[in-house]
């Protein structure tokens, strides 16, 4: 049996996953490719300018990020379909933007989302 | 289901010939916020060796032309979370098509950091818990870390996408607590638990009370073996040593020390080695004057041909074909004898 065939055979048997997804003595389990990158920019619909400090999160998940001074955000999240991305102005001072959301699918390695927010 | 040993040994030999690098430690700092009794590294609260700049490490990674699937960079230390740019490091690693993970003592693993680390694409995490409160705090040489570590573990288990496990260093002091620790971990939602022992290297050579004797080691093997039969938690013994008759009862697979086969490391000073706990005499190069990929492909012979380990207590051992001289960290240098053997098949032991 040649080596490639042997590797394929063993790798195809689920109970031997540990042979491939292993960990060193003092290391971690091996990371697996189960997430994707969501990135984009938030702007004001009225001015077209970037909006800072908008909380970008995923519905049903505590993971989130705030937009930077260029209105940009970028984070990894688990691959699945119909992810509701929620944009929320959480600053306490008035004159803010309406909460909005959009659906994305984690079917590729990177999904880009540009969104403009309406002032309340 | 038990995999046929003969087939596994053929697979192992094929893996050695192939020697695909897919698990790379990065000793990203030697700074640490603890001073553990058993630490095998040279870390300290302040260190003469500065943290390696991110760009230096990324430059070394870029020498690897086609990273394997699930190529994982394991950030270790010291305590990696003392670096404020870990998230940036992680993002840059992901841009190269690689995954990354973290080994932490858990003290700085708080909700804000959990969020930013996940945002940066952390794929796996290991946190250390060395027994119940008295044992953990004793080994960690710190009065009140247990509670913070337990909180960190609960936080980590809340992220189902993380490949997360807890490691426990088993000593004579916490050996009798393992069942209680198992209960605690179950209540915290832990799904994987890895146990290891302390080898007589590093600071442990000065504190023999940390080491299990043969009877205690057998007790540990029996605990792991029995727990694997009944527990919801996936418990296993680490890959640190060959265990003789307990092989495949305490792990999912047979013993296979992958140091220099699939596992490499870039140490704080740029040294290129296999596992970070391998003796520094086995360093193969340095990223500051060598090409990491070239070193991986052309050096590491002591790791890929371990015939030199067949000396001393290994010389006439009938298990040599299975263990290949045991874990490489148990050798203090090429052509030097094994410092200890955990094979428990007494009839075959010739020492």
Coordinates of C-alpha atoms in Angstrom, one line a residue:
Chain A
X1 CA 0.0 0.0 0.0
X2 CA 1.6 3.3 -1.0
X3 CA 1.9 6.1 1.6
X4 CA -0.6 8.4 0.0
X5 CA -3.3 5.7 -0.1
X6 CA -2.5 4.8 3.5
X7 CA -2.8 8.4 4.7
X8 CA -6.0 8.9 2.8
X9 CA -7.4 5.6 4.2
X10 CA -6.6 6.5 7.8
X11 CA -7.6 10.1 7.4
X12 CA -11.0 9.0 6.1
X13 CA -11.8 7.1 9.2
X14 CA -13.4 9.4 11.7
X15 CA -12.2 7.7 14.8
X16 CA -8.6 8.4 13.8
X17 CA -9.2 12.1 13.6
X18 CA -6.8 12.5 16.5
X19 CA -4.0 11.3 14.2
X20 CA -4.3 14.5 12.2
X21 CA -5.9 16.9 14.6
X22 CA -3.5 16.4 17.3
X23 CA -1.9 18.5 20.0
X24 CA 1.6 18.7 21.4
X25 CA 2.3 18.0 25.0
X26 CA 2.1 21.6 26.2
X27 CA 0.2 23.0 23.2
X28 CA -3.4 23.4 22.3
X29 CA -5.7 21.3 20.2
X30 CA -5.2 22.0 16.6
X31 CA -7.3 24.9 15.3
X32 CA -9.8 24.0 12.6
X33 CA -11.0 26.1 9.8
X34 CA -14.6 26.7 10.9
X35 CA -14.9 30.5 10.7
X36 CA -14.8 33.3 8.2
X37 CA -14.0 37.0 8.2
X38 CA -16.7 39.6 8.2
X39 CA -15.4 43.1 7.4
X40 CA -16.8 46.3 6.1
X41 CA -17.5 50.0 6.7
X42 CA -20.4 51.9 8.3
X43 CA -21.2 55.4 7.0
X44 CA -23.9 58.0 7.6
X45 CA -26.6 57.9 4.9
X46 CA -27.0 61.7 5.2
X47 CA -23.4 62.8 5.0
X48 CA -21.6 59.8 3.5
X49 CA -19.0 60.1 6.3
X50 CA -17.7 57.1 8.3
X51 CA -19.3 56.5 11.6
X52 CA -17.2 55.6 14.6
X53 CA -18.3 53.6 17.7
X54 CA -21.1 51.7 16.1
X55 CA -21.5 48.3 17.8
X56 CA -21.5 45.6 15.1
X57 CA -22.6 42.3 16.5
X58 CA -24.3 39.0 15.7
X59 CA -27.8 38.4 16.9
X60 CA -27.8 35.7 19.6
X61 CA -24.1 36.0 20.2
X62 CA -22.1 38.2 22.6
X63 CA -19.3 38.6 20.1
X64 CA -19.1 42.2 18.8
X65 CA -16.8 45.0 17.7
X66 CA -17.0 48.8 17.6
X67 CA -16.2 50.6 14.3
X68 CA -13.0 52.6 14.3
X69 CA -12.5 56.2 13.3
X70 CA -12.8 55.2 9.6
X71 CA -16.1 53.4 10.3
X72 CA -14.4 50.1 9.7
X73 CA -14.9 46.8 11.4
X74 CA -13.5 43.3 10.9
X75 CA -13.9 40.1 12.9
X76 CA -14.0 36.4 12.5
X77 CA -17.1 34.4 13.3
X78 CA -18.4 30.8 12.9
X79 CA -19.4 29.7 9.4
X80 CA -23.1 29.3 8.9
X81 CA -25.9 30.7 6.9
X82 CA -28.5 33.4 7.7
X83 CA -26.3 35.3 10.2
X84 CA -28.1 38.5 11.3
X85 CA -25.5 41.3 11.6
X86 CA -26.8 44.0 13.9
X87 CA -25.6 47.6 13.7
X88 CA -26.4 49.6 16.8
X89 CA -25.5 53.1 18.1
X90 CA -24.9 52.5 21.7
X91 CA -23.5 55.9 22.6
X92 CA -25.4 57.6 25.4
X93 CA -25.5 61.1 23.8
X94 CA -28.5 61.9 21.6
X95 CA -28.5 62.6 17.8
X96 CA -27.8 59.0 16.9
X97 CA -28.4 56.4 14.3
X98 CA -31.3 54.0 14.0
X99 CA -30.5 50.3 14.7
X100 CA -30.4 48.2 11.6
X101 CA -29.5 44.7 10.6
X102 CA -28.7 42.6 7.6
X103 CA -28.4 38.9 6.8
X104 CA -25.1 37.4 5.6
X105 CA -24.0 33.8 4.7
X106 CA -20.8 32.3 5.8
X107 CA -20.2 30.4 2.6
X108 CA -16.8 32.0 1.7
X109 CA -13.7 32.9 3.6
X110 CA -14.5 36.7 3.6
X111 CA -17.8 38.6 3.5
X112 CA -17.7 42.3 3.0
X113 CA -20.6 44.4 4.3
X114 CA -20.8 48.2 3.7
X115 CA -23.8 49.8 5.3
X116 CA -25.2 53.3 5.7
X117 CA -27.1 54.2 8.7
X118 CA -30.1 56.6 9.0
X119 CA -30.1 59.3 11.7
X120 CA -33.0 59.1 14.1
Chain B
X1 CA -12.5 1.4 18.2
X2 CA -8.9 0.4 18.3
X3 CA -6.8 1.0 15.3
X4 CA -4.5 -1.9 14.3
X5 CA -1.1 -1.2 15.7
X6 CA 0.8 -2.5 12.7
X7 CA -1.1 -0.2 10.4
X8 CA -0.5 2.7 12.7
X9 CA 3.2 2.1 12.8
X10 CA 3.3 2.1 9.0
X11 CA 1.3 5.3 9.0
X12 CA 3.7 6.8 11.6
X13 CA 6.8 5.9 9.5
X14 CA 5.1 7.5 6.4
X15 CA 4.4 10.6 8.4
X16 CA 8.1 10.8 9.5
X17 CA 9.2 10.6 5.9
X18 CA 6.7 13.2 4.8
X19 CA 7.5 15.5 7.8
X20 CA 4.8 18.1 7.0
X21 CA 5.0 21.1 9.3
X22 CA 1.5 21.9 10.5
X23 CA 1.9 22.9 14.1
X24 CA 4.3 25.7 15.0
X25 CA 4.8 27.0 18.5
X26 CA 5.7 30.6 18.8
X27 CA 7.3 31.6 22.1
X28 CA 6.0 35.1 21.7
X29 CA 7.1 36.3 25.1
X30 CA 9.1 35.1 28.0
X31 CA 7.3 37.5 30.3
X32 CA 5.0 35.8 32.8
X33 CA 2.7 36.9 35.6
X34 CA 3.3 33.7 37.6
X35 CA 6.3 31.9 38.9
X36 CA 5.1 28.3 38.8
X37 CA 7.0 25.6 40.7
X38 CA 7.2 23.3 37.7
X39 CA 7.8 25.7 34.8
X40 CA 10.1 24.1 32.2
X41 CA 10.8 27.4 30.5
X42 CA 13.1 30.2 31.4
X43 CA 10.3 32.8 31.9
X44 CA 10.1 35.3 34.6
X45 CA 8.2 38.4 35.5
X46 CA 10.7 40.5 33.6
X47 CA 13.1 39.1 31.1
X48 CA 16.3 40.1 29.4
X49 CA 14.9 38.8 26.1
X50 CA 12.4 41.3 24.7
X51 CA 9.2 40.1 23.0
X52 CA 9.8 39.2 19.4
X53 CA 8.4 41.9 17.1
X54 CA 5.4 40.6 15.1
X55 CA 7.0 41.5 11.8
X56 CA 10.1 39.3 12.5
X57 CA 7.9 36.3 13.1
X58 CA 5.6 37.0 10.1
X59 CA 8.7 37.2 8.0
X60 CA 9.7 33.7 9.1
X61 CA 6.2 32.4 8.4
X62 CA 6.3 33.8 4.9
X63 CA 9.1 31.5 4.0
X64 CA 6.6 28.6 4.1
X65 CA 5.4 28.5 0.5
X66 CA 2.2 26.4 0.9
X67 CA 1.0 26.1 4.5
X68 CA -0.8 22.8 5.1
X69 CA -4.5 22.7 5.8
X70 CA -5.2 23.7 9.4
X71 CA -1.6 24.8 9.8
X72 CA -1.7 26.1 13.4
X73 CA 0.5 28.7 15.1
X74 CA 0.4 28.0 18.8
X75 CA 1.2 31.2 20.8
X76 CA 2.9 30.3 24.0
X77 CA 5.3 31.9 26.5
X78 CA 5.6 33.0 29.2
X79 CA 2.1 34.2 29.3
X80 CA 1.0 35.3 25.8
X81 CA -1.8 37.5 27.0
X82 CA 0.8 39.9 28.5
X83 CA 1.4 41.0 24.9
X84 CA -1.1 43.7 24.0
X85 CA -0.8 42.9 20.3
X86 CA -1.8 39.3 20.4
X87 CA -5.0 40.1 18.5
X88 CA -3.0 41.9 15.8
X89 CA -0.6 38.9 15.7
X90 CA -3.5 36.6 15.2
X91 CA -5.0 38.6 12.4
X92 CA -1.7 38.8 10.5
X93 CA -1.3 35.0 10.9
X94 CA -4.8 34.5 9.5
X95 CA -3.9 36.7 6.5
X96 CA -1.3 34.0 5.6
X97 CA -4.0 31.3 5.5
X98 CA -2.9 29.8 8.8
X99 CA -4.9 29.2 12.0
X100 CA -3.8 30.2 15.4
X101 CA -4.3 29.3 19.1
X102 CA -3.2 30.2 22.5
X103 CA -1.9 28.5 25.7
X104 CA -2.7 30.6 28.7
X105 CA -2.7 30.4 32.5
X106 CA -6.1 32.1 32.3
X107 CA -5.5 34.9 34.7
X108 CA -5.8 37.6 32.0
X109 CA -8.6 35.8 30.1
X110 CA -11.4 38.1 30.9
X111 CA -14.7 38.8 28.9
X112 CA -13.2 41.8 27.0
X113 CA -10.2 39.8 25.9
X114 CA -12.3 36.7 25.1
X115 CA -14.3 38.9 22.6
X116 CA -11.2 40.5 21.0
X117 CA -9.4 37.2 20.7
X118 CA -12.4 35.6 19.0
X119 CA -12.7 38.6 16.7
X120 CA -9.1 38.1 15.7
X121 CA -9.8 34.5 14.6
X122 CA -8.5 32.5 17.5
X123 CA -9.3 28.9 16.7
X124 CA -8.2 26.9 19.7
X125 CA -7.3 27.6 23.3
X126 CA -5.8 25.8 26.2
X127 CA -6.0 26.9 29.9
X128 CA -4.2 25.3 32.8
X129 CA -5.9 24.2 35.9
X130 CA -3.7 22.1 38.2
X131 CA -6.1 20.6 40.7
X132 CA -8.5 22.1 43.2
X133 CA -7.9 25.5 44.9
X134 CA -5.1 24.4 47.3
X135 CA -3.2 22.4 44.8
X136 CA -3.6 24.8 41.9
X137 CA -2.5 27.8 43.9
X138 CA 0.4 25.9 45.4
X139 CA 1.8 24.8 42.0
X140 CA 1.1 28.2 40.5
X141 CA 3.0 29.7 43.4
X142 CA 0.3 32.3 43.8
X143 CA -2.3 32.8 46.5
X144 CA -5.5 33.3 44.6
X145 CA -5.4 32.3 40.9
X146 CA -7.8 29.4 41.1
X147 CA -11.0 31.4 41.0
X148 CA -9.9 33.5 38.1
X149 CA -8.9 30.5 36.2
X150 CA -12.2 28.8 36.8
X151 CA -13.9 32.0 35.5
X152 CA -11.7 31.9 32.5
X153 CA -12.6 28.3 31.7
X154 CA -16.3 29.0 32.0
X155 CA -15.8 31.9 29.6
X156 CA -13.9 29.8 27.1
X157 CA -16.5 27.1 27.1
X158 CA -19.2 29.6 26.2
X159 CA -17.6 29.9 22.7
X160 CA -18.6 26.6 21.0
X161 CA -16.5 27.4 17.9
X162 CA -13.3 27.2 19.9
X163 CA -11.4 24.0 20.0
X164 CA -10.9 24.3 23.7
X165 CA -9.3 22.1 26.3
X166 CA -8.1 22.2 29.9
X167 CA -4.7 20.9 30.8
X168 CA -3.8 19.7 34.3
X169 CA -0.4 19.0 35.5
X170 CA -0.6 16.0 37.8
X171 CA 1.6 15.9 40.9
X172 CA 1.5 13.8 44.1
X173 CA -0.4 16.7 45.7
X174 CA -3.4 16.7 43.3
X175 CA -3.5 13.1 42.2
X176 CA -6.2 12.3 44.7
X177 CA -8.3 15.3 43.6
X178 CA -8.7 14.3 40.0
X179 CA -12.3 13.0 40.3
X180 CA -13.3 16.3 42.0
X181 CA -11.6 18.3 39.3
X182 CA -13.4 16.2 36.7
X183 CA -16.7 17.2 38.4
X184 CA -15.8 20.8 38.4
X185 CA -14.8 20.8 34.8
X186 CA -18.0 19.1 33.9
X187 CA -20.0 21.8 35.7
X188 CA -18.0 24.5 33.8
X189 CA -19.0 22.9 30.5
X190 CA -15.5 21.6 29.6
X191 CA -15.5 18.9 26.9
X192 CA -11.8 18.0 26.7
X193 CA -9.3 17.6 29.4
X194 CA -5.7 16.7 29.0
X195 CA -3.5 15.4 31.8
X196 CA 0.3 15.5 31.9
X197 CA 3.0 14.9 34.4
X198 CA 6.1 16.7 35.2
X199 CA 9.3 15.5 33.7
X200 CA 12.6 15.9 35.6
X201 CA 13.7 18.9 33.4
X202 CA 13.7 22.6 34.0
X203 CA 12.9 23.8 37.5
X204 CA 11.5 20.3 38.3
X205 CA 15.0 19.0 38.6
X206 CA 15.3 21.1 41.7
X207 CA 12.0 19.9 43.2
X208 CA 11.6 16.1 43.0
X209 CA 8.4 16.4 45.1
X210 CA 6.6 17.4 41.9
X211 CA 7.3 14.0 40.2
X212 CA 5.0 11.0 40.4
X213 CA 6.6 7.7 41.4
X214 CA 5.8 4.5 39.4
X215 CA 2.9 3.6 41.7
X216 CA 1.4 7.1 41.4
X217 CA 1.8 7.1 37.7
X218 CA 0.0 3.8 37.5
X219 CA -2.8 5.3 39.6
X220 CA -3.0 8.2 37.1
X221 CA -3.1 5.8 34.1
X222 CA -5.9 3.8 35.8
X223 CA -7.9 7.0 36.5
X224 CA -7.6 8.2 32.9
X225 CA -8.4 4.8 31.5
X226 CA -11.5 4.4 33.7
X227 CA -12.7 8.0 33.2
X228 CA -12.5 7.6 29.4
X229 CA -15.0 4.8 29.7
X230 CA -17.6 6.7 31.6
X231 CA -17.1 10.5 31.4
X232 CA -18.8 12.9 29.1
X233 CA -15.5 14.8 29.1
X234 CA -13.0 13.6 26.6
X235 CA -10.1 12.8 28.9
X236 CA -6.7 11.9 27.7
X237 CA -3.0 11.6 28.6
X238 CA -0.8 14.1 26.8
X239 CA 1.7 12.9 24.2
X240 CA 4.6 13.4 26.6
X241 CA 5.6 9.8 27.0
X242 CA 5.1 6.2 26.0
X243 CA 3.0 4.3 28.5
X244 CA 3.5 0.7 27.7
X245 CA 0.4 -1.4 28.4
X246 CA -1.7 1.7 28.7
X247 CA -1.2 2.7 25.1
X248 CA -4.5 3.4 23.4
X249 CA -6.3 3.2 26.7
X250 CA -5.3 6.7 27.8
X251 CA -5.3 8.4 24.4
X252 CA -7.2 8.1 21.2
X253 CA -4.1 6.9 19.4
X254 CA -0.8 5.2 20.0
X255 CA 2.2 7.2 21.3
X256 CA 3.8 9.3 18.5
X257 CA 6.2 12.1 19.5
X258 CA 5.7 14.4 16.5
X259 CA 8.5 16.9 17.5
X260 CA 10.4 17.7 14.4
X261 CA 8.0 15.6 12.3
X262 CA 5.0 17.9 12.3
X263 CA 5.8 20.2 15.2
X264 CA 8.3 23.0 15.1
X265 CA 8.8 26.1 17.2
X266 CA 10.2 29.6 17.0
X267 CA 11.6 30.5 20.4
X268 CA 11.8 34.0 21.9
X269 CA 15.3 34.6 20.7
X270 CA 14.5 33.4 17.2
X271 CA 15.8 29.9 17.7
X272 CA 14.2 27.2 15.5
X273 CA 13.4 24.0 17.3
X274 CA 10.8 21.3 17.6
X275 CA 8.8 21.6 20.8
X276 CA 9.7 24.6 23.1
X277 CA 10.5 22.2 25.9
X278 CA 13.1 20.3 23.9
X279 CA 16.6 20.8 25.1
X280 CA 18.2 23.9 23.6
X281 CA 21.1 21.7 22.4
X282 CA 18.6 20.4 19.8
X283 CA 18.0 23.9 18.3
X284 CA 18.3 23.6 14.5
X285 CA 18.7 27.3 13.4
X286 CA 17.5 30.8 14.0
X287 CA 15.1 32.9 12.0
X288 CA 17.4 35.9 12.3
X289 CA 20.0 34.3 10.1
X290 CA 18.2 31.2 8.6
X291 CA 15.2 30.6 6.4
X292 CA 12.6 28.8 8.5
X293 CA 11.2 26.7 5.7
X294 CA 14.7 25.7 4.5
X295 CA 15.7 24.7 8.0
X296 CA 12.5 22.6 8.4
X297 CA 13.1 20.8 5.1
X298 CA 16.9 20.2 5.4
X299 CA 17.6 19.9 9.1
X300 CA 15.9 18.2 12.0
X301 CA 17.6 14.9 11.3
X302 CA 17.9 14.0 15.0
X303 CA 14.1 14.1 15.2
X304 CA 13.4 12.2 12.0
X305 CA 15.9 9.4 12.4
X306 CA 15.9 8.5 16.1
X307 CA 18.2 5.5 15.9
X308 CA 20.6 7.5 18.1
X309 CA 18.1 7.2 21.0
X310 CA 18.6 3.4 21.1
X311 CA 21.2 3.6 23.9
X312 CA 21.2 3.2 27.6
X313 CA 17.9 2.0 29.0
X314 CA 16.4 1.9 25.4
X315 CA 19.2 -0.2 24.0
X316 CA 17.6 -3.6 24.4
X317 CA 14.0 -2.6 25.1
X318 CA 11.5 -4.6 23.1
X319 CA 9.2 -1.5 23.0
X320 CA 11.7 0.6 21.0
X321 CA 9.9 0.1 17.7
X322 CA 6.8 1.5 19.2
X323 CA 8.2 4.4 21.2
X324 CA 11.3 5.4 19.2
X325 CA 13.1 6.5 22.3
X326 CA 10.1 8.2 23.9
X327 CA 9.4 12.0 23.9
X328 CA 12.2 14.1 22.5
X329 CA 12.0 16.5 25.5
X330 CA 13.1 13.6 27.6
X331 CA 16.5 13.7 25.9
X332 CA 19.0 16.4 27.0
X333 CA 20.7 16.4 23.7
X334 CA 21.6 14.2 20.7
X335 CA 23.4 11.0 21.8
X336 CA 22.4 11.6 25.4
X337 CA 20.3 9.0 27.2
X338 CA 16.6 9.3 28.1
X339 CA 16.1 11.0 31.5
X340 CA 13.1 8.8 32.4
X341 CA 10.9 6.1 31.1
X342 CA 7.2 5.7 31.9
X343 CA 6.7 2.3 30.2
X344 CA 4.8 0.2 32.7
X345 CA 5.3 -3.2 31.2
X346 CA 7.5 -4.3 34.0
X347 CA 8.4 -7.6 32.5
X348 CA 10.0 -5.9 29.5
X349 CA 11.8 -3.2 31.4
X350 CA 15.4 -3.9 31.5
X351 CA 16.3 -1.2 34.0

